[in-house]
Short mmCIF file of C-alpha atoms in Angstrom, two decimals:
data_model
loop_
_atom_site.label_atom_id
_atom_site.label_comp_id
_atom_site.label_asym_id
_atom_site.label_seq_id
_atom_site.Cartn_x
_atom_site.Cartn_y
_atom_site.Cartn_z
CA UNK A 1 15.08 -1.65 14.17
CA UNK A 2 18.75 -1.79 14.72
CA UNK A 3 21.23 -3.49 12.54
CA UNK A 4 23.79 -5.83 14.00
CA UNK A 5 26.36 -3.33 14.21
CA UNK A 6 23.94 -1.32 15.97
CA UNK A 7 23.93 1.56 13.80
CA UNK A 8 20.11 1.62 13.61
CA UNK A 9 19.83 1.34 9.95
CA UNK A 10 18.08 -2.10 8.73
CA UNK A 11 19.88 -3.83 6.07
CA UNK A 12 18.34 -3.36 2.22
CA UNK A 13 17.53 -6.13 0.14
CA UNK A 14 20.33 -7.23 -2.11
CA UNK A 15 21.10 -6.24 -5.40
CA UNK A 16 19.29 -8.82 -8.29
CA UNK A 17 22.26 -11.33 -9.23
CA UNK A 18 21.90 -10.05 -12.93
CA UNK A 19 23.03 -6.58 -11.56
CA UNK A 20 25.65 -7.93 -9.22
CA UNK A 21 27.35 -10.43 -12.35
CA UNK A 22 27.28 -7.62 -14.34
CA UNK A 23 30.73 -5.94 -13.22
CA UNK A 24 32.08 -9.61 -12.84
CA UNK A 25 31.40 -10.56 -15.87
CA UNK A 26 32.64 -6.76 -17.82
CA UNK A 27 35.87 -7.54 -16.25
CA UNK A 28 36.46 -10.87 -16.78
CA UNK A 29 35.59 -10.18 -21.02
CA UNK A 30 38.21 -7.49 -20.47
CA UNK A 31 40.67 -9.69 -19.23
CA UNK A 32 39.80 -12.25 -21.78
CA UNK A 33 39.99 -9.94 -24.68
CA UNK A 34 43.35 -8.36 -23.44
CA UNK A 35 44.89 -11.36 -23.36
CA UNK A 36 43.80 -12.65 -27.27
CA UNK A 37 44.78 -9.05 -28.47
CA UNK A 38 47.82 -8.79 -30.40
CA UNK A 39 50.72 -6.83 -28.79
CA UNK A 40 50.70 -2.83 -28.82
CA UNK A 41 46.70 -3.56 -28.83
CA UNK A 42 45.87 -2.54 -25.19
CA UNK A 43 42.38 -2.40 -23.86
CA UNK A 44 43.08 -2.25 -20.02
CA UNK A 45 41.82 1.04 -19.69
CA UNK A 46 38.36 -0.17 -20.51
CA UNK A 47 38.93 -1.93 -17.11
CA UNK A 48 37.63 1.68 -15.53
CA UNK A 49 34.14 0.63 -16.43
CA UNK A 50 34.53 -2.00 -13.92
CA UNK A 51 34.13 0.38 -10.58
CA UNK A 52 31.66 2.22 -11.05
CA UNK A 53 29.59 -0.72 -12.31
CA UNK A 54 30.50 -2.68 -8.83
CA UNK A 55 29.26 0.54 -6.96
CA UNK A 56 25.44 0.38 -8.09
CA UNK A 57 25.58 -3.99 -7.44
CA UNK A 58 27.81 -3.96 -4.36
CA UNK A 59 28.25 -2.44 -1.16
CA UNK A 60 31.91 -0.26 -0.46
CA UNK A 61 33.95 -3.64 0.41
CA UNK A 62 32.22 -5.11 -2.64
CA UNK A 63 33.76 -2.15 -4.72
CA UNK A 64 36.83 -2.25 -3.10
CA UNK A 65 37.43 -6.00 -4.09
CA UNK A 66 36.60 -5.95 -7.37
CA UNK A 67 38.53 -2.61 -7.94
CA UNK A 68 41.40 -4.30 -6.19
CA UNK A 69 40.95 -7.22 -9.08
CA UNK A 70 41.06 -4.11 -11.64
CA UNK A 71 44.11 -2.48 -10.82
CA UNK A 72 45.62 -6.08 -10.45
CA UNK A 73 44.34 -6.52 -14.21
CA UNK A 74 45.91 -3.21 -15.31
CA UNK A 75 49.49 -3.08 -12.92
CA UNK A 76 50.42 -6.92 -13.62
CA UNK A 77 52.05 -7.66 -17.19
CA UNK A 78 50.42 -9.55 -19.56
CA UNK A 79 53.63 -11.32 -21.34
CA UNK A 80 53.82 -7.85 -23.53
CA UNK A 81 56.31 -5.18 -23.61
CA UNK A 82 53.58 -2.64 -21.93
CA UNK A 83 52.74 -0.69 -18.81
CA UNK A 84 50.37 1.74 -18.46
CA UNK A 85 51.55 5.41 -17.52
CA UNK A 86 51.43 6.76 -14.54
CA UNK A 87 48.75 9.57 -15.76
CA UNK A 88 46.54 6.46 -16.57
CA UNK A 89 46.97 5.01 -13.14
CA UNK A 90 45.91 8.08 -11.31
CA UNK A 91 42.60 8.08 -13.73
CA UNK A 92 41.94 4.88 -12.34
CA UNK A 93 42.39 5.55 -9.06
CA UNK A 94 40.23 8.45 -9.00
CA UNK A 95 37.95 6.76 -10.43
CA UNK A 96 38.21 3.64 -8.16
CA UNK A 97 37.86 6.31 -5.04
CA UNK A 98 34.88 7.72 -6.58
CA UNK A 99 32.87 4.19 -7.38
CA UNK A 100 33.85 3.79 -3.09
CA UNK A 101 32.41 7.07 -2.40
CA UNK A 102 29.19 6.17 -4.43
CA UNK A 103 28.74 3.05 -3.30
CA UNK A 104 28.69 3.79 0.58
CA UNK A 105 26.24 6.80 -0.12
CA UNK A 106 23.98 4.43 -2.26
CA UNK A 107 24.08 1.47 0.49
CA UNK A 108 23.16 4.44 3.37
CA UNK A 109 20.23 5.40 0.91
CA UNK A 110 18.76 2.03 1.08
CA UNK A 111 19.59 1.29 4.15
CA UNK A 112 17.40 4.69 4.96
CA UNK A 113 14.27 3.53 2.21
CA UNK A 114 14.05 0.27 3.96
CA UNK A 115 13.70 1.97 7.40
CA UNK A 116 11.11 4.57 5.71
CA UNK A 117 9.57 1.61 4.54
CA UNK A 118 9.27 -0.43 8.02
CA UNK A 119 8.09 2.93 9.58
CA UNK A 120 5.23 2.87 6.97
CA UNK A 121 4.20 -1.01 7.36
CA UNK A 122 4.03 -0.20 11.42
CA UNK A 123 1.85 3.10 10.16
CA UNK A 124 -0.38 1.02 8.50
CA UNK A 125 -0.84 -1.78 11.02
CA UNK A 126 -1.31 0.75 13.81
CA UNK A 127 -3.84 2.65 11.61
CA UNK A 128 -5.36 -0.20 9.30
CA UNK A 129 -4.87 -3.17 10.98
CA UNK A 130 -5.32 -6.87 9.01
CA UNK A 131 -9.27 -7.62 9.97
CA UNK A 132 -9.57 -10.85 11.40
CA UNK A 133 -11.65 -13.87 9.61
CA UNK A 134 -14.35 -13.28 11.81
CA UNK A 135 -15.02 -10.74 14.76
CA UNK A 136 -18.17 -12.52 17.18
CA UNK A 137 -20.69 -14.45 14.81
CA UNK A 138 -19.87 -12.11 11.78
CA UNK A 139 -17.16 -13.16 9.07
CA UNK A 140 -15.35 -9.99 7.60
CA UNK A 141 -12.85 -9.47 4.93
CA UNK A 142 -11.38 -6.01 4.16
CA UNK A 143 -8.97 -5.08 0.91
CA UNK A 144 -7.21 -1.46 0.32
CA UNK A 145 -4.91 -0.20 -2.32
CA UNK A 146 -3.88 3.35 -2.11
CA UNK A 147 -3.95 5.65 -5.01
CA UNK A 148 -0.49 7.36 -4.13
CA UNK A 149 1.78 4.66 -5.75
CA UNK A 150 3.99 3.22 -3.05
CA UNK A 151 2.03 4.53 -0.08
CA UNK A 152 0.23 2.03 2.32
CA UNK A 153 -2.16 3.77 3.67
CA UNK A 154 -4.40 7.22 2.59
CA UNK A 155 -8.10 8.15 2.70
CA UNK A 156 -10.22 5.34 3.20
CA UNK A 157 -10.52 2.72 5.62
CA UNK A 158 -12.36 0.10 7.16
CA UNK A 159 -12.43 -1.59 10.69
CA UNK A 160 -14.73 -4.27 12.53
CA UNK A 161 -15.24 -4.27 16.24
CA UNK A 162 -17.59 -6.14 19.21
CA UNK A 163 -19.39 -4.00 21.52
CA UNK A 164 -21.87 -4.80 24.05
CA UNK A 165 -24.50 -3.40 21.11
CA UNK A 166 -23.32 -6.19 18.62
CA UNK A 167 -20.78 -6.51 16.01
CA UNK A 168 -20.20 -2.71 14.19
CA UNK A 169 -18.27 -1.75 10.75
CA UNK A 170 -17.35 1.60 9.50
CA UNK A 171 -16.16 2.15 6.09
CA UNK A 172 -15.23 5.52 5.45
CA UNK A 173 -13.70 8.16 2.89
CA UNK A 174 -12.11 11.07 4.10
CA UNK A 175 -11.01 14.29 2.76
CA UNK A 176 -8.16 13.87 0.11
CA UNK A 177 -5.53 10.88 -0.05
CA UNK A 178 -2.37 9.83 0.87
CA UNK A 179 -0.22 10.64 3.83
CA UNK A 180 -2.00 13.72 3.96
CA UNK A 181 -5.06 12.06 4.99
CA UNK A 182 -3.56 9.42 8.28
CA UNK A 183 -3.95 11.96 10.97
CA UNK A 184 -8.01 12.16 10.15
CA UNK A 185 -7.97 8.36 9.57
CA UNK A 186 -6.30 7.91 12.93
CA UNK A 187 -8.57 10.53 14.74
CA UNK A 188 -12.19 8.70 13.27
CA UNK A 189 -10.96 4.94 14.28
CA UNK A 190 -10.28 5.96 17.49
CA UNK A 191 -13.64 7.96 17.88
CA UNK A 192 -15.07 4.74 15.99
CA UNK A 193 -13.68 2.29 18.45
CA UNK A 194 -14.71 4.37 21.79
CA UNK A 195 -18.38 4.88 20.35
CA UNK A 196 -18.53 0.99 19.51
CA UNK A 197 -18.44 0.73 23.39
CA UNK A 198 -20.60 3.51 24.64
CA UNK A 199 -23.17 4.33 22.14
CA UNK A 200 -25.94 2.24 21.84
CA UNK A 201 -27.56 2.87 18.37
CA UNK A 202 -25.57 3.88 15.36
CA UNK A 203 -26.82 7.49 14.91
CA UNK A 204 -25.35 8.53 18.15
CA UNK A 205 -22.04 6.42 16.64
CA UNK A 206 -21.92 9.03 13.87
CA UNK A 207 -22.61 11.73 15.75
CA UNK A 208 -19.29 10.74 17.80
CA UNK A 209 -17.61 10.83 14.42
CA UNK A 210 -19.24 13.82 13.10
CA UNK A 211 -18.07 15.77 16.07
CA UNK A 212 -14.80 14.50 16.30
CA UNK A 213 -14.05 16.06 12.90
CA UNK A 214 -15.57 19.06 14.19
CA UNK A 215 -13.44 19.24 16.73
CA UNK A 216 -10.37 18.78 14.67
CA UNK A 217 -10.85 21.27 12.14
CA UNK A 218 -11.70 23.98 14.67
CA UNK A 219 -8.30 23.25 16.03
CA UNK A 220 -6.55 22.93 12.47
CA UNK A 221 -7.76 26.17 11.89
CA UNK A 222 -9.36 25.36 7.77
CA UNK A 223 -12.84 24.01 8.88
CA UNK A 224 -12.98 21.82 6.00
CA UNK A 225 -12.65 18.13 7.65
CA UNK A 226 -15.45 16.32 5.97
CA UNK A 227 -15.61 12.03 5.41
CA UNK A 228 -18.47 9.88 3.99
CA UNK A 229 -18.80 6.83 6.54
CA UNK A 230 -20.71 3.94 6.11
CA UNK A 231 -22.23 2.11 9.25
CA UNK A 232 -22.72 -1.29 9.91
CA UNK A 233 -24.30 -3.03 13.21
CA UNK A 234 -25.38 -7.04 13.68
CA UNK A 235 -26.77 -6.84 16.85
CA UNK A 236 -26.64 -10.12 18.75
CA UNK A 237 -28.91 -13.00 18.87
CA UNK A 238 -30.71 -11.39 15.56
CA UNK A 239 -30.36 -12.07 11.83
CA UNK A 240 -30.16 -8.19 10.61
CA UNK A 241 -27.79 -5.70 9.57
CA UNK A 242 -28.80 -1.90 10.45
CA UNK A 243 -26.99 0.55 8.27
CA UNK A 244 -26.58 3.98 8.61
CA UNK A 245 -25.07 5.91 5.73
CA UNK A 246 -22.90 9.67 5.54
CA UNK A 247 -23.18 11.03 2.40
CA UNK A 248 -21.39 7.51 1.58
CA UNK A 249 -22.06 4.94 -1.82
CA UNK A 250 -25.09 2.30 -0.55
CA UNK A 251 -23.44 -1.13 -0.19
CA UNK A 252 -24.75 -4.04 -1.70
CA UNK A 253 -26.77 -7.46 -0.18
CA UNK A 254 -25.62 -10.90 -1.98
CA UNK A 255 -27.95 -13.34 -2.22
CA UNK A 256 -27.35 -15.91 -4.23
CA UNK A 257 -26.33 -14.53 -7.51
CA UNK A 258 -28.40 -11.37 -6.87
CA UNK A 259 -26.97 -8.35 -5.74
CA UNK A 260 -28.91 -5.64 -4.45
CA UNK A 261 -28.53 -2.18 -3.39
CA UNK A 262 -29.47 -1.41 0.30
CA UNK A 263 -29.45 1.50 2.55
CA UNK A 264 -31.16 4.65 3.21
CA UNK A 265 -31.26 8.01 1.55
CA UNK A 266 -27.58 9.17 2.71
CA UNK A 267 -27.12 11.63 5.22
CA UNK A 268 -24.57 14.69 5.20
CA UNK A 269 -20.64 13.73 5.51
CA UNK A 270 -19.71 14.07 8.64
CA UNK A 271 -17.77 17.18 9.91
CA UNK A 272 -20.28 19.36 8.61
CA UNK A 273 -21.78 19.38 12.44
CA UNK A 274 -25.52 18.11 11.35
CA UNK A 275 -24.99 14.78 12.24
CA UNK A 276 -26.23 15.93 16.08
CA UNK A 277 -28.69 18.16 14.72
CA UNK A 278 -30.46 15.87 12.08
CA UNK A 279 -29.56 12.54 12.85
CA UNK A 280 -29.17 9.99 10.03
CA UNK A 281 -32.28 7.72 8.91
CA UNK A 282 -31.48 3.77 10.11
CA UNK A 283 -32.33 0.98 7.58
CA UNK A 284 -33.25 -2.28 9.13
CA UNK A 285 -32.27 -5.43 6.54
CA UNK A 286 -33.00 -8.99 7.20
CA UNK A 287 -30.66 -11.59 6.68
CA UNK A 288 -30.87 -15.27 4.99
CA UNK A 289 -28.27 -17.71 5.75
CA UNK A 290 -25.93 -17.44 3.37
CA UNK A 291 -26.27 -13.39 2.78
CA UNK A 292 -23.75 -11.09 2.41
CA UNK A 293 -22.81 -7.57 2.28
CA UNK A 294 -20.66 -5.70 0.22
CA UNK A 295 -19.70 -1.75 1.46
CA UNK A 296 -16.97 -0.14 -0.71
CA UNK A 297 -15.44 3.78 -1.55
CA UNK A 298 -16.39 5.47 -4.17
CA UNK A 299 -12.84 4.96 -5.63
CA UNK A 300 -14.17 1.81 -6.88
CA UNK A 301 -17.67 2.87 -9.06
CA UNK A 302 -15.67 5.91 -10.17
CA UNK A 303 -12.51 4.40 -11.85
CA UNK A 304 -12.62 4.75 -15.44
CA UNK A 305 -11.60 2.67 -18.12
CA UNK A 306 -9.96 4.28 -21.75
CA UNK A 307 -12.48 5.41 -22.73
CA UNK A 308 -13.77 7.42 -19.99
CA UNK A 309 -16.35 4.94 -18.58
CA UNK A 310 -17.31 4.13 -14.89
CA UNK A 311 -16.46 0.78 -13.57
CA UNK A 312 -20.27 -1.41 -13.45
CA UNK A 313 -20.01 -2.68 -9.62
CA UNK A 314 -23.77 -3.18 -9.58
CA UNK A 315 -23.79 -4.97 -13.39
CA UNK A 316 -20.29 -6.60 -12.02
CA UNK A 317 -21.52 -8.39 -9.02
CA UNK A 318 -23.99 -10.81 -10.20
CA UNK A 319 -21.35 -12.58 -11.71
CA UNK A 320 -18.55 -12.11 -9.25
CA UNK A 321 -20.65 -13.36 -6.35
CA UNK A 322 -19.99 -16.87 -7.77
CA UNK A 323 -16.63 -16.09 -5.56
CA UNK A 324 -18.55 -17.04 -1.94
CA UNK A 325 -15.46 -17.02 0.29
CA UNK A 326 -15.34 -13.46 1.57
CA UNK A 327 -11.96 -12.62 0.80
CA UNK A 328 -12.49 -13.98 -2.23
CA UNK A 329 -14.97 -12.12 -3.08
CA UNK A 330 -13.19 -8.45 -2.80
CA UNK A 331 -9.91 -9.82 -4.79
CA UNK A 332 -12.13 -11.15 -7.74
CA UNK A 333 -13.90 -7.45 -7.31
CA UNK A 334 -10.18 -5.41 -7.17
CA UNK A 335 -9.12 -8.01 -9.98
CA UNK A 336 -12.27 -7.09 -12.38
CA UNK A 337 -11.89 -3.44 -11.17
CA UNK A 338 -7.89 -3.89 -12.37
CA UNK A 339 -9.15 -4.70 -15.49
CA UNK A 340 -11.32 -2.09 -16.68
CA UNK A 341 -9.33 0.97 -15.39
CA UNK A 342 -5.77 -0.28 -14.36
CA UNK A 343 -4.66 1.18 -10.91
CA UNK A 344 -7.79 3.55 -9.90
CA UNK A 345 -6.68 7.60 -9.31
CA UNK A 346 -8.46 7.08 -5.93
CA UNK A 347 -7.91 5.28 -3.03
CA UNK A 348 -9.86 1.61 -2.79
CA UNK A 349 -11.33 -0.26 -0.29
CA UNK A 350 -13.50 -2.79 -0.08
CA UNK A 351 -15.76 -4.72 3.24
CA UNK A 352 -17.37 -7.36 2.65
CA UNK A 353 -19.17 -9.13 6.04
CA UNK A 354 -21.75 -12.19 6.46
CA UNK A 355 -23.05 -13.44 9.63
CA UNK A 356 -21.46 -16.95 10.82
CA UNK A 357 -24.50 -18.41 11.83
#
């Protein structure tokens, strides 16, 4: 992520061209009003706007230019009996020094937000990868927003993987949001993607992830890991879904323009250390052509509108399943969702997966 000068800072975005013609254009309506003023009328030291306007637009040769341009504009004569005192000059130049000064520390600022930035992007695609259009002979479309405002990743997510079981989800919700909550996210994918390939029913796939958090909050020290999960599994050469649910919301089955809630009574979150003890109940659904399924966080059925009311997903989706692409369907859902709270106070996320075949 070096720079071409190799000084491992990536270079920012540039400035909008309304905020870089801004100084341009103060100084040149200097210039021109300096010029139509009468004689003994002198406006030059307005010019000392003119720096510290280039140092929030430009970068320090940027500033140096036009502040070059300004002291031109002040020094030269302008066919008048005038020149400006040498206390006046010094202002300027102090003042031309500082704009410098401000400028370089501004353009090592965003030089160091764009880098923060990268470093988050590669966060999230290490953590919450883009899901595919399709993983084996099930179609899969994921959305997340994050309820920190500018932060890519937090609390919930999703992934879809192919095991010698079948096809397997997990959507889960873990303890708090935000960057606070990636090292628990990282910990349950990985546990997620290693039981995908050695456990062969989903109960003993949340036991893997119940444990894990065990694990990790015996070695944190606060014993208070905890995450709702939601499990998915299309085993091969059958049209089913099995679901096993963690103390997480039941998703709904589209059919049609129906929308139906599915899933057994939910079991304890995991991290509580039960899930080895009492395992889950499984929930067997059969699948028309056509069906889909629809697992989400509870960030979603508890945003609130203005007037302090839940968001309808089950009244919602009747309508919205008129949207039959998948990933169409979860941006007409985050859309409607947009509209009757704003930006939810929780983290989002939406799966939505059908069966190819």
């Amino acid at each position: 992520m070096a720079d071409e000068d190799g000084s491992g800072l990536l270079p920012p975005a540039p400035s909008p061209l309304w905020q870089r013609a801004v100084p341009v254009i103060v100084l040149a309506g200097i210039t021109a009003a300096q010029l139509a003023t009468p004689n003994g009328v002198e406006l030059g030291y307005f010019l000392a706007a003119v720096p510290p306007l280039a140092a929030f637009a430009y970068g320090p040769v940027g500033t140096v230019v036009l502040a070059a341009v300004t002291f031109a504009g002040v020094l030269l004569p302008h066919t008048r009996d005038w020149y400006p005192h040498s206390g006046d000059i010094l202002t300027l130049a102090v003042v031309v020094v500082f704009s410098i000064v401000v400028a370089r520390v501004r353009q090592r600022r965003d030089h160091q937000l764009v880098t923060v930035r990268t470093v988050a992007e590669a966060a999230q695609l290490a953590v919450l990868p883009p899901l595919p259009d399709a993983v084996g002979p099930v179609r899969c479309a994921g959305l997340y927003q994050a309820a920190q405002h500018g932060t890519l990743v937090g609390g919930d997510f999703y992934d879809v993987r192919e095991g010698p079981y079948g096809v397997r989800a997990v959507l889960a919700d873990v303890q708090g949001h935000g960057l606070a909550a990636v090292g628990t996210v990282a910990a349950l994918l990985g546990a997620f993607r290693e039981a995908v390939l050695d456990e062969p029913t989903l109960r003993r796939v949340a036991a893997r992830l119940d444990r894990r958090l065990v694990v990790d909050s015996g070695s944190d020290g606060n014993g208070e890991l905890f995450a709702t999960a939601l499990l998915l599994e299309f085993p091969p050469h059958e049209s089913v879904v099995r679901v096993v649910s963690c103390g997480h919301p039941r998703p709904f089955l589209l059919r049609g323009r129906t929308a139906t809630e599915v899933g057994a009574d939910p079991a304890p979150p995991l991290g509580l250390g039960l899930a080895g003890l009492a395992p889950p109940d499984e929930l067997r659904v059969e699948l028309a052509p056509g069906d889909r399924v629809l697992a989400y966080t509870d960030g979603v059925t508890e945003a609130r509108d203005g007037d302090g009311r839940f968001y309808p997903l089950a009244e919602r989706l009747p309508v919205l399943a008129a949207h039959h692409g998948l990933t169409a369907l979860t941006e007409a859902v985050r859309d409607d969702l947009t509209r009757h709270a704003g930006r939810a106070d929780d983290d989002v996320a939406l799966l939505a997966l059908g069966r190819t075949d």
